[in-house]
Amino acid sequence: MAYTFNVVMTCSGCSNAVNRALSRLEGVEKVDISLEKQEVVVEASTLTREQVLAAIKKTGKEVNE
Amino acid sequence: MAYTFNVVMTCSGCSNAVNRALSRLEGVEKVDISLEKQEVVVEASTLTREQVLAAIKKTGKEVNE
């Protein structure tokens, strides 16, 4: 299952932080982040969209569900 | 109790994210962030340093304990 989120990221420090936070989350298989498109795609077959969203929110970044 | 952490932040999007994540944490009374000094000061009388540190780590930012 792949989930796509629109996340406000303004520098590579921002996108690296989101990448790091999601990669640490158990169940996450792949994280693809586009700073240019402000887009985060997460593959995680054992997690719900809500679980992934909760982890993104904990980064403090603004995310459009 | 005030805890001070050295956190790698490269833009105001980074520091705003850390601020937002910590302000949402129950028990946090005040957050002071200096992007210039790469410093995060958190006042939280009911939380341990480890609890605050765990929340900072969830932002995905690199933190020097």
CSV table of C-alpha atoms in Angstrom, one decimal:
chain,number,residue,atom,x,y,z
A,1,MET,CA,0.0,0.0,0.0
A,2,ALA,CA,1.4,3.4,-1.0
A,3,TYR,CA,0.1,6.6,0.7
A,4,THR,CA,0.7,10.1,-0.8
A,5,PHE,CA,0.8,13.2,1.3
A,6,ASN,CA,1.3,16.9,0.6
A,7,VAL,CA,3.8,18.2,3.1
A,8,VAL,CA,5.2,21.7,3.4
A,9,MET,CA,9.0,21.4,3.2
A,10,THR,CA,11.2,24.4,2.4
A,11,CYS,CA,14.8,23.1,2.4
A,12,SER,CA,16.6,19.8,2.2
A,13,GLY,CA,16.9,19.8,6.0
A,14,CYS,CA,13.1,19.7,6.1
A,15,SER,CA,12.8,16.8,3.6
A,16,ASN,CA,15.6,14.9,5.2
A,17,ALA,CA,13.9,15.2,8.6
A,18,VAL,CA,10.6,13.8,7.2
A,19,ASN,CA,12.6,11.0,5.5
A,20,ARG,CA,14.4,10.1,8.7
A,21,ALA,CA,11.3,10.2,10.8
A,22,LEU,CA,9.3,7.9,8.4
A,23,SER,CA,12.2,5.5,7.8
A,24,ARG,CA,12.4,4.9,11.5
A,25,LEU,CA,8.8,3.9,11.7
A,26,GLU,CA,8.2,0.2,12.0
A,27,GLY,CA,6.3,-1.1,9.0
A,28,VAL,CA,7.6,1.5,6.5
A,29,GLU,CA,9.1,-0.2,3.5
A,30,LYS,CA,9.9,2.8,1.3
A,31,VAL,CA,9.9,6.6,1.5
A,32,ASP,CA,10.0,8.8,-1.6
A,33,ILE,CA,10.1,12.5,-1.0
A,34,SER,CA,10.0,15.3,-3.6
A,35,LEU,CA,10.9,18.7,-2.2
A,36,GLU,CA,10.0,20.3,-5.5
A,37,LYS,CA,6.5,18.8,-5.6
A,38,GLN,CA,6.1,19.0,-1.7
A,39,GLU,CA,5.1,15.4,-1.9
A,40,VAL,CA,5.8,12.4,0.4
A,41,VAL,CA,5.0,8.9,-0.8
A,42,VAL,CA,5.2,6.1,1.8
A,43,GLU,CA,4.9,2.4,1.1
A,44,ALA,CA,3.8,0.5,4.2
A,45,SER,CA,1.7,-2.6,3.7
A,46,THR,CA,1.1,-3.2,7.5
A,47,LEU,CA,0.2,0.4,8.4
A,48,THR,CA,-2.9,2.4,7.9
A,49,ARG,CA,-2.9,5.8,6.3
A,50,GLU,CA,-3.8,7.3,9.7
A,51,GLN,CA,-0.7,5.7,11.3
A,52,VAL,CA,1.6,7.1,8.7
A,53,LEU,CA,-0.1,10.5,8.9
A,54,ALA,CA,0.3,10.6,12.7
A,55,ALA,CA,4.1,10.0,12.3
A,56,ILE,CA,4.3,12.9,9.7
A,57,LYS,CA,2.4,15.2,12.1
A,58,LYS,CA,5.0,14.4,14.8
A,59,THR,CA,7.7,15.9,12.6
A,60,GLY,CA,5.8,19.2,13.1
A,61,LYS,CA,5.5,19.8,9.4
A,62,GLU,CA,2.2,21.0,8.0
A,63,VAL,CA,0.6,18.2,6.1
A,64,ASN,CA,-2.5,18.4,3.9
A,65,GLU,CA,-4.5,15.2,4.3
B,1,MET,CA,12.6,22.5,34.6
B,2,ALA,CA,14.3,23.8,31.4
B,3,TYR,CA,16.1,21.4,29.1
B,4,THR,CA,18.5,22.6,26.4
B,5,PHE,CA,19.3,20.6,23.2
B,6,ASN,CA,21.5,21.2,20.2
B,7,VAL,CA,19.4,20.5,17.1
B,8,VAL,CA,20.4,20.8,13.5
B,9,MET,CA,18.0,23.2,11.8
B,10,THR,CA,18.8,24.8,8.5
B,11,CYS,CA,15.8,27.1,7.7
B,12,SER,CA,12.9,28.7,9.4
B,13,GLY,CA,10.7,25.7,8.2
B,14,CYS,CA,13.0,23.5,10.2
B,15,SER,CA,12.8,25.5,13.4
B,16,ASN,CA,9.0,26.1,13.0
B,17,ALA,CA,8.5,22.4,12.7
B,18,VAL,CA,10.4,21.7,15.9
B,19,ASN,CA,8.5,24.4,17.7
B,20,ARG,CA,5.2,23.1,16.5
B,21,ALA,CA,6.0,19.5,17.5
B,22,LEU,CA,7.1,20.5,21.0
B,23,SER,CA,4.3,22.9,21.6
B,24,ARG,CA,1.8,20.1,20.9
B,25,LEU,CA,3.4,17.9,23.5
B,26,GLU,CA,1.4,17.7,26.7
B,27,GLY,CA,3.4,19.1,29.7
B,28,VAL,CA,5.4,21.6,27.6
B,29,GLU,CA,5.1,25.1,29.0
B,30,LYS,CA,7.5,27.0,26.9
B,31,VAL,CA,9.6,26.5,23.8
B,32,ASP,CA,12.5,28.8,22.8
B,33,ILE,CA,14.3,28.1,19.6
B,34,SER,CA,17.3,29.8,18.2
B,35,LEU,CA,18.0,28.9,14.6
B,36,GLU,CA,21.2,30.9,14.7
B,37,LYS,CA,22.5,29.0,17.8
B,38,GLN,CA,20.9,25.7,16.7
B,39,GLU,CA,19.5,25.6,20.2
B,40,VAL,CA,16.2,24.4,21.5
B,41,VAL,CA,15.2,25.2,25.1
B,42,VAL,CA,12.1,23.5,26.5
B,43,GLU,CA,10.4,24.3,29.8
B,44,ALA,CA,8.4,21.3,31.0
B,45,SER,CA,8.1,20.7,34.8
B,46,THR,CA,6.2,17.4,34.5
B,47,LEU,CA,8.3,15.8,31.8
B,48,THR,CA,11.8,14.2,32.0
B,49,ARG,CA,14.6,15.2,29.6
B,50,GLU,CA,14.2,11.8,28.0
B,51,GLN,CA,10.5,12.4,27.2
B,52,VAL,CA,11.3,15.8,25.6
B,53,LEU,CA,14.3,14.3,23.7
B,54,ALA,CA,12.0,11.5,22.3
B,55,ALA,CA,9.6,14.1,20.9
B,56,ILE,CA,12.5,16.0,19.3
B,57,LYS,CA,13.8,12.8,17.7
B,58,LYS,CA,10.3,12.2,16.2
B,59,THR,CA,10.7,15.4,14.2
B,60,GLY,CA,13.5,13.6,12.4
B,61,LYS,CA,16.0,16.4,13.2
B,62,GLU,CA,19.5,15.5,14.3
B,63,VAL,CA,19.8,16.2,17.9
B,64,ASN,CA,23.0,16.2,20.0
B,65,GLU,CA,22.1,14.9,23.5
